[in-house]
Coordinates of C-alpha atoms in Angstrom, one line a residue:
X1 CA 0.0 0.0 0.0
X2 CA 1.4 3.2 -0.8
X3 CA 0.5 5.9 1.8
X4 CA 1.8 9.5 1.9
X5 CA 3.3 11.2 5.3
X6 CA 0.4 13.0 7.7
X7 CA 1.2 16.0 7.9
X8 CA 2.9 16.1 11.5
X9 CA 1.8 19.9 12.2
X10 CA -2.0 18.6 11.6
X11 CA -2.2 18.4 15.8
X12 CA -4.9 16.7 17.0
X13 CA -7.2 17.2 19.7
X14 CA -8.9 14.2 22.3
X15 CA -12.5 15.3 22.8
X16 CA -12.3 18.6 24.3
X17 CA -14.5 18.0 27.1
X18 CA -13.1 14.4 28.3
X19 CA -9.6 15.7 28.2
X20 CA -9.5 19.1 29.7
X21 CA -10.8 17.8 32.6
X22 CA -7.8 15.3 32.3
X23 CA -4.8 17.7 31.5
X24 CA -6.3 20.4 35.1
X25 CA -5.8 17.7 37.4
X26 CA -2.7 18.0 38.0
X27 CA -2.5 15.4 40.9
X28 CA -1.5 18.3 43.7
X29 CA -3.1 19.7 47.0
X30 CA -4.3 22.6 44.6
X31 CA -6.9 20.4 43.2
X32 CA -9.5 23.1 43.5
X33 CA -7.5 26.5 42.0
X34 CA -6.9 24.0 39.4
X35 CA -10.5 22.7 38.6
X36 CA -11.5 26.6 38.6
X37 CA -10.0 27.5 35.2
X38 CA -12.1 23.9 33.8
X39 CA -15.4 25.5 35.3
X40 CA -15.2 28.6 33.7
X41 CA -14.2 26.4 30.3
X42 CA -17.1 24.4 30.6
X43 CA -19.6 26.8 31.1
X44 CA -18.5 28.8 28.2
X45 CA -18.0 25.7 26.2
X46 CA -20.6 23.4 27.0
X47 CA -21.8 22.6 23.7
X48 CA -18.4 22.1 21.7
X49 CA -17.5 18.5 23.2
X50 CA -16.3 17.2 19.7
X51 CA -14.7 18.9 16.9
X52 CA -14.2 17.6 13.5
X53 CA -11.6 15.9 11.5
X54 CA -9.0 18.1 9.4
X55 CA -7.8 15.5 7.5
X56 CA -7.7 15.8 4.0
X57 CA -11.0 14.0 2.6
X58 CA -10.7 10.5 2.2
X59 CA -6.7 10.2 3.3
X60 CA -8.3 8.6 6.6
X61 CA -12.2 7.3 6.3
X62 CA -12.5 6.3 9.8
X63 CA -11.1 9.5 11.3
X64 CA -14.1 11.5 12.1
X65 CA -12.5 13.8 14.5
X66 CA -9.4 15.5 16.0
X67 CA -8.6 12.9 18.5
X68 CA -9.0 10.2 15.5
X69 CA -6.5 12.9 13.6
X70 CA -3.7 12.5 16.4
X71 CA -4.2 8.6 16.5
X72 CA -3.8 8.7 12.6
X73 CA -0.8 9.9 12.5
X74 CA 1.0 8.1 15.2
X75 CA -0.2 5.1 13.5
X76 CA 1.0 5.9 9.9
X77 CA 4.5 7.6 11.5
X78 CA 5.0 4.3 13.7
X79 CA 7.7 2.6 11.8
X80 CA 10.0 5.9 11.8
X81 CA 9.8 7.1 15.5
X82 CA 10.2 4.2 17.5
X83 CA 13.3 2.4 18.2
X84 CA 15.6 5.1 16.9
X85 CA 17.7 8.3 17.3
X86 CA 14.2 10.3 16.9
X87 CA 12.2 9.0 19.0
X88 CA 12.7 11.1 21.9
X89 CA 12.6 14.5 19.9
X90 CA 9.3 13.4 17.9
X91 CA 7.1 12.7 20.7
X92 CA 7.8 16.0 22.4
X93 CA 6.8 17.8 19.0
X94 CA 3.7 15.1 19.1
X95 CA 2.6 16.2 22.6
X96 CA 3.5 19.8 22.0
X97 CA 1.1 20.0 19.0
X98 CA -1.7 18.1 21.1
X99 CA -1.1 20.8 24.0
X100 CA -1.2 23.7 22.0
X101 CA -4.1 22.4 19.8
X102 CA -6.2 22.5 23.3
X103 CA -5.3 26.0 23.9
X104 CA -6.0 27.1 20.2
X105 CA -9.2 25.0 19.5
X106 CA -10.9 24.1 23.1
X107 CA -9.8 27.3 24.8
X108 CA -7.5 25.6 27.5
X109 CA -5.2 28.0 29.4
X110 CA -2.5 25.4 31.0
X111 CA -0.1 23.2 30.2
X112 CA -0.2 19.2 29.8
X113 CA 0.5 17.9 33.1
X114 CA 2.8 14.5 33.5
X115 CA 2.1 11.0 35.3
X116 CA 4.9 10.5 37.5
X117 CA 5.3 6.9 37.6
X118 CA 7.0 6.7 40.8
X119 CA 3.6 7.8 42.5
X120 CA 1.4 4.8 41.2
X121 CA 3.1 1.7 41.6
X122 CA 1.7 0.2 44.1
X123 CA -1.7 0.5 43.5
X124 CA -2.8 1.8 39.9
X125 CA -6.4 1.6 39.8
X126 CA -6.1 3.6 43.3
X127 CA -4.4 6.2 42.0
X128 CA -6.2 9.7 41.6
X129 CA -5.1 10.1 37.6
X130 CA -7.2 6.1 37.1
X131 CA -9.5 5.6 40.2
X132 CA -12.5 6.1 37.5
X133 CA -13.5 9.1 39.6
X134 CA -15.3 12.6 38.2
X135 CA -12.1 14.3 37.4
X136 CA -9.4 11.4 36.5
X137 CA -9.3 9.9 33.0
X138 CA -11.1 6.6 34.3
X139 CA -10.1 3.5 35.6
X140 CA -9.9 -0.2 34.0
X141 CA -13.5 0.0 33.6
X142 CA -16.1 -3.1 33.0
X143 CA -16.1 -5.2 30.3
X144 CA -18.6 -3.9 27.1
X145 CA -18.1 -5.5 23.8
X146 CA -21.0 -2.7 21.8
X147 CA -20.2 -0.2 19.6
X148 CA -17.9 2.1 21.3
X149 CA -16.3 5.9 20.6
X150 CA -12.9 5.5 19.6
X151 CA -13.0 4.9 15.7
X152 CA -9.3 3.5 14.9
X153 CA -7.1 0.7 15.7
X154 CA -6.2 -1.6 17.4
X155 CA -3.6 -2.9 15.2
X156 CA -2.2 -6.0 15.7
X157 CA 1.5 -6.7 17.1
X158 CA 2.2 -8.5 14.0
X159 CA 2.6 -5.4 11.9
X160 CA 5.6 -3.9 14.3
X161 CA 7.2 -7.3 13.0
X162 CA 5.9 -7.7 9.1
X163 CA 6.9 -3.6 8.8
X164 CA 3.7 -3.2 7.4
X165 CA 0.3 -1.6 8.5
X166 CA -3.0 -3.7 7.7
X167 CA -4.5 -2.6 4.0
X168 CA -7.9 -1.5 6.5
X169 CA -6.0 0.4 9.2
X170 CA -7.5 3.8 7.6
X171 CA -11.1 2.3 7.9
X172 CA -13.7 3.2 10.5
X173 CA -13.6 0.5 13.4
X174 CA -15.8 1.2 16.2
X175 CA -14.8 0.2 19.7
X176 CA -14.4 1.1 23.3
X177 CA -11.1 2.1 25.4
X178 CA -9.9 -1.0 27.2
X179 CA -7.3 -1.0 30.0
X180 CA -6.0 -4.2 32.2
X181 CA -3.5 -2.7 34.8
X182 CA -0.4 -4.3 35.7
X183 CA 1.0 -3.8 39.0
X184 CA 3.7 -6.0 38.8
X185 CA 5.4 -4.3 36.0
X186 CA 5.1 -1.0 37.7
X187 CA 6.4 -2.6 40.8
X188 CA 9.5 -3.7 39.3
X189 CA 10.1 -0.8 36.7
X190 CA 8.4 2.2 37.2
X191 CA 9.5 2.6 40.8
X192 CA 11.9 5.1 42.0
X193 CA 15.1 3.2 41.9
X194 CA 14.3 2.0 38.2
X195 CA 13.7 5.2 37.4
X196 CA 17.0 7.1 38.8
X197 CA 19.1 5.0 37.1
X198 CA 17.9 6.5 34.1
X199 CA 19.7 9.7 34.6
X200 CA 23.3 8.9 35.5
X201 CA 23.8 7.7 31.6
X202 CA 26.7 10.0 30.1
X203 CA 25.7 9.5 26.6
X204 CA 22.1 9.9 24.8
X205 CA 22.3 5.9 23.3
X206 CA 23.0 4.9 26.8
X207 CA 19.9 6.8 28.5
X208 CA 17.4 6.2 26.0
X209 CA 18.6 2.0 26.4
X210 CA 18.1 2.6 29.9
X211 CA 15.1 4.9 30.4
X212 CA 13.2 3.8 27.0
X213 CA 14.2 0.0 26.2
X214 CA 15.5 -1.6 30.2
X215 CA 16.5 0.0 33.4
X216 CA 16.9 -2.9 36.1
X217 CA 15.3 -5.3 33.4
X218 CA 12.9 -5.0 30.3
X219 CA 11.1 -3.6 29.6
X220 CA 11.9 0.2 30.9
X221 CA 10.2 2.8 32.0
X222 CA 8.9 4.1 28.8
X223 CA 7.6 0.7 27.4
X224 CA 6.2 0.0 31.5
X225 CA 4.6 2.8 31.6
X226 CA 2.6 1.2 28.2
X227 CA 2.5 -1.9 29.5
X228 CA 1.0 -1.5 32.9
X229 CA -2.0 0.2 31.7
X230 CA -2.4 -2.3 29.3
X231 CA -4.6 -3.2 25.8
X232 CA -5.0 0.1 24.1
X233 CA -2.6 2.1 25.8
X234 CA -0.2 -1.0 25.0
X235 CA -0.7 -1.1 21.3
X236 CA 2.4 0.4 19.7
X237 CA 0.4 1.7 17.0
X238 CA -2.6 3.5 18.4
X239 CA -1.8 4.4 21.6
X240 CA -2.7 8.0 21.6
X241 CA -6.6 6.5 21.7
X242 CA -5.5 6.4 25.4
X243 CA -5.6 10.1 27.2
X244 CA -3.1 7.9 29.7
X245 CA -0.3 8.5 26.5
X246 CA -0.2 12.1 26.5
X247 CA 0.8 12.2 30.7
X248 CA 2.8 9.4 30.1
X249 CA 4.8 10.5 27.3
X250 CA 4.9 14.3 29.2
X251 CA 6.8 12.5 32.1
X252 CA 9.1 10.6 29.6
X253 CA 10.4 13.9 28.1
X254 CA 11.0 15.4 31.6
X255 CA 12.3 12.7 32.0
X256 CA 14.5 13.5 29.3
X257 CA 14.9 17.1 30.4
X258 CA 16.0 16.6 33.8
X259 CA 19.0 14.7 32.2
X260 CA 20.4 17.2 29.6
X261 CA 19.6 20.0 32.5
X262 CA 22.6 17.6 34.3
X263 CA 25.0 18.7 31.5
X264 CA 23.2 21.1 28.8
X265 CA 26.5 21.9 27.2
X266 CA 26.9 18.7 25.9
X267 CA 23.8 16.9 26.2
X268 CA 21.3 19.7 25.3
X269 CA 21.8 18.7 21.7
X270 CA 22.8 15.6 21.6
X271 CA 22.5 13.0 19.0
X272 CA 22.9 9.4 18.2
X273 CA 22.4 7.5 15.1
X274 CA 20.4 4.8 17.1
X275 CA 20.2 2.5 19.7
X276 CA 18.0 -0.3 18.6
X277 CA 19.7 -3.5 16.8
X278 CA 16.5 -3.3 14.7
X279 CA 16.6 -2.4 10.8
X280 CA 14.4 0.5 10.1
X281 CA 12.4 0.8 7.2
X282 CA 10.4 3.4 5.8
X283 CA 7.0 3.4 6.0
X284 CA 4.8 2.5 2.4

């Protein structure tokens, strides 16, 4: 299948009035000053909880609107951001163009907040950011096999491996968010000590085999933080479906932050040509 680029500076909202109330909670004491500015949002906003696609008609039939935009192109980008040097510096443009897409199109004021990992590994589904209450972005929910919101993916595992998407991955497909939490992966690599030995690494190949691929073990932070929330959040592909991605990926860039802060002269640019053993091909 031939397939040309998404644009990458098409960003893409979640629906605006599911994930605004997801990026104010910012998990702090200041719950309430925090909430206010999502009050005043909603009130004005009440109506606008969806907003269309942008993509060019046709390119993507099952994308239907901005959040289905974002997922798009993470899935058609896939093969040529993960497992290499840019990696890292594509999913902070990624997130960046989500976060200021809520401030251009849904009227949000803040910033997108980050999941610190550290904080949840004990108990996920207890946690404030996935205890399914008014103002997290929901828990592991209960099994419902109808018709659901969330209009693309999954795609199977098999593709990461063939290097090619499914003929159908542009199609509509109907379905609902799952999640399965996984305490045990947390537990073993998303607590503090996994996550620390991240930042010592004196070269950029070196952290991002640490904090992206293993710290203590496989697989990492980065990929734990995936895999403990499980199924949709897990699925290398569509991912972004998950509101869970854009924290998770938040903290993985400060992440990546905090360790060219330690040296900025030589890390604040850094490159590498990759660390993967994995033959990259471009996308058709």
């Amino acid at each position: 299948m031939t397939f040309t680029a998404l644009p990458c500076s098409a960003s893409v909202l979640q629906e605006c009035d599911g994930i605004i109330v997801a990026l104010l909670y910012r998990l702090s004491p200041f719950k309430v000053l925090l909430l206010l500015p999502f009050l005043l949002w909603k009130h004005q906003y009440s109506g606008k909880t969806k907003l269309p696609s942008i993509l060019p008609a046709g390119l993507v039939p099952g994308a239907s609107n901005r959040r289905d935009d974002f997922t798009a192109v993470h899935i058609n980008q896939t093969f040529g951001v993960h497992l290499d040097a840019v990696f890292l510096g594509w999913h902070r443009s990624y997130v960046w163009l989500y976060e200021n897409a809520l401030r251009e199109e849904c009227g949000y004021n803040g910033y997108q907040p980050y999941w610190d990992w550290t904080k949840s590994v004990n108990n996920i589904s207890a946690y404030t950011l996935f205890d399914g209450s008014e103002y997290s972005i929901g828990g592991d929910g209960i099994y419902n096999n109808s018709t659901g919101d969330y209009n693309l993916g999954p795609i199977p595992i098999s593709a990461l491996f063939n290097q090619e998407l499914p003929s159908n991955w542009t199609q509509l497909n109907n379905h609902c968010l799952r999640r399965d939490s996984n305490v045990p992966v947390a537990q073993r690599v998303s607590n503090a000590t996994a996550v620390a030995h991240c930042l010592p690494r004196r070269t950029l190949a070196s952290f991002s085999r640490e904090c992206l691929v293993s710290a203590t073990a496989p697989p990492g932070p980065h990929t734990a933080g995936h895999l403990q929330i499980g199924m949709d959040m897990f699925d290398v592909f569509s991912s972004p479906n998950d509101p869970a991605f854009f924290f998770h990926h938040s903290n993985v860039d400060r992440m990546w932050t905090i360790w060219q802060a330690r040296d900025p002269l030589n890390r604040q640019f850094a490159l590498m040509a990759r660390f993967s053993t994995t033959t990259r091909q471009t996308p058709r």
